[in-house]
Short mmCIF file of C-alpha atoms in Angstrom, two decimals:
data_model
loop_
_atom_site.label_atom_id
_atom_site.label_comp_id
_atom_site.label_asym_id
_atom_site.label_seq_id
_atom_site.Cartn_x
_atom_site.Cartn_y
_atom_site.Cartn_z
CA UNK A 1 31.46 5.15 1.23
CA UNK A 2 28.65 5.13 3.58
CA UNK A 3 26.89 8.79 3.91
CA UNK A 4 24.54 9.58 6.53
CA UNK A 5 21.09 9.82 5.96
CA UNK A 6 20.33 13.57 6.45
CA UNK A 7 16.35 12.51 7.41
CA UNK A 8 17.55 10.75 10.47
CA UNK A 9 18.37 11.69 13.92
CA UNK A 10 19.95 10.36 16.76
CA UNK A 11 19.11 11.43 20.19
CA UNK A 12 20.13 9.67 23.22
CA UNK A 13 21.57 6.58 21.24
CA UNK A 14 17.90 6.04 20.02
CA UNK A 15 17.12 6.61 16.02
CA UNK A 16 14.73 8.72 15.42
CA UNK A 17 12.47 8.06 12.37
CA UNK A 18 11.05 10.44 10.15
CA UNK A 19 7.46 11.28 10.81
CA UNK A 20 4.27 10.97 8.55
CA UNK A 21 1.40 13.43 8.68
CA UNK A 22 -1.75 10.84 8.97
CA UNK A 23 -5.49 11.47 9.29
CA UNK A 24 -6.55 8.69 11.57
CA UNK A 25 -10.24 7.86 11.78
CA UNK A 26 -11.47 5.94 14.58
CA UNK A 27 -14.99 4.30 15.25
CA UNK A 28 -16.42 4.36 18.68
CA UNK A 29 -18.40 1.62 19.37
CA UNK A 30 -19.17 2.06 23.20
CA UNK A 31 -16.41 0.20 24.33
CA UNK A 32 -14.17 3.05 25.55
CA UNK A 33 -14.93 7.05 26.42
CA UNK A 34 -13.85 9.57 23.90
CA UNK A 35 -12.05 11.40 26.49
CA UNK A 36 -10.16 8.19 27.86
CA UNK A 37 -9.31 7.36 24.08
CA UNK A 38 -7.85 10.96 23.50
CA UNK A 39 -6.08 10.97 26.77
CA UNK A 40 -4.39 7.65 26.04
CA UNK A 41 -3.29 8.35 22.60
CA UNK A 42 -1.40 11.47 23.99
CA UNK A 43 -0.23 10.15 27.50
CA UNK A 44 0.66 6.64 26.92
CA UNK A 45 1.88 6.99 23.14
CA UNK A 46 2.90 10.52 23.49
CA UNK A 47 1.33 11.29 20.10
CA UNK A 48 -0.11 14.55 19.77
CA UNK A 49 -3.02 15.08 17.44
CA UNK A 50 -5.56 17.67 16.69
CA UNK A 51 -9.35 16.79 16.05
CA UNK A 52 -10.49 17.36 12.86
CA UNK A 53 -14.01 16.25 13.12
CA UNK A 54 -15.89 14.58 15.72
CA UNK A 55 -19.62 12.74 15.85
CA UNK A 56 -19.81 11.19 19.48
CA UNK A 57 -23.02 10.24 20.90
CA UNK A 58 -23.22 9.48 24.60
CA UNK A 59 -25.72 6.82 25.75
CA UNK A 60 -25.74 5.58 29.15
CA UNK A 61 -22.22 6.95 29.64
CA UNK A 62 -20.97 5.27 26.59
CA UNK A 63 -19.22 6.88 23.62
CA UNK A 64 -20.55 6.06 20.06
CA UNK A 65 -19.91 7.62 16.70
CA UNK A 66 -16.51 8.52 14.99
CA UNK A 67 -13.70 10.91 15.15
CA UNK A 68 -10.77 12.12 12.88
CA UNK A 69 -7.69 12.90 14.19
CA UNK A 70 -4.69 14.42 12.26
CA UNK A 71 -1.25 13.16 13.95
CA UNK A 72 2.45 13.19 12.92
CA UNK A 73 3.59 10.35 14.07
CA UNK A 74 6.71 7.66 13.32
CA UNK A 75 5.64 4.04 11.85
CA UNK A 76 6.97 2.56 15.16
CA UNK A 77 4.37 4.58 17.17
CA UNK A 78 1.59 4.22 14.96
CA UNK A 79 2.17 0.25 14.57
CA UNK A 80 1.83 0.41 18.75
CA UNK A 81 -1.11 2.61 18.42
CA UNK A 82 -2.79 0.31 15.64
CA UNK A 83 -2.24 -2.79 18.03
CA UNK A 84 -3.62 -0.57 21.11
CA UNK A 85 -6.96 0.29 19.04
CA UNK A 86 -7.39 -3.40 17.63
CA UNK A 87 -7.05 -4.80 21.33
CA UNK A 88 -9.65 -2.41 22.21
CA UNK A 89 -12.15 -3.72 19.26
CA UNK A 90 -12.05 -0.02 18.05
CA UNK A 91 -12.34 -0.03 14.13
CA UNK A 92 -9.59 2.64 12.13
CA UNK A 93 -8.69 3.68 8.97
CA UNK A 94 -5.80 5.94 7.88
CA UNK A 95 -5.21 8.06 5.12
CA UNK A 96 -1.43 9.77 4.33
CA UNK A 97 -1.85 13.47 4.59
CA UNK A 98 0.15 15.26 1.86
CA UNK A 99 0.08 18.95 1.76
CA UNK A 100 1.29 20.81 -1.05
CA UNK A 101 3.53 23.49 -0.09
CA UNK A 102 3.82 26.59 -2.88
CA UNK A 103 6.65 28.69 -2.96
#
């Protein structure tokens, strides 16, 4: 007997995989503006994010430094974002965010 997985949802024929909470740290190396990166993550990939910390310096209109983002994303969407970051030569690391909930 096959039972459905309650954590999966089907919307318009597309399976929505469970999302993970991640902290994404991106090193800005002057190849992309900070504002452009934030807009791309939201508009192109549809990933809502919260800026946890940002240490960004602007030199001649270029962004240098690092930014930490809190994202709640499926593994498929994260893989697409990771390909984009690598394509634009932006170093990134992720840490899975686990929050204990006390009852």
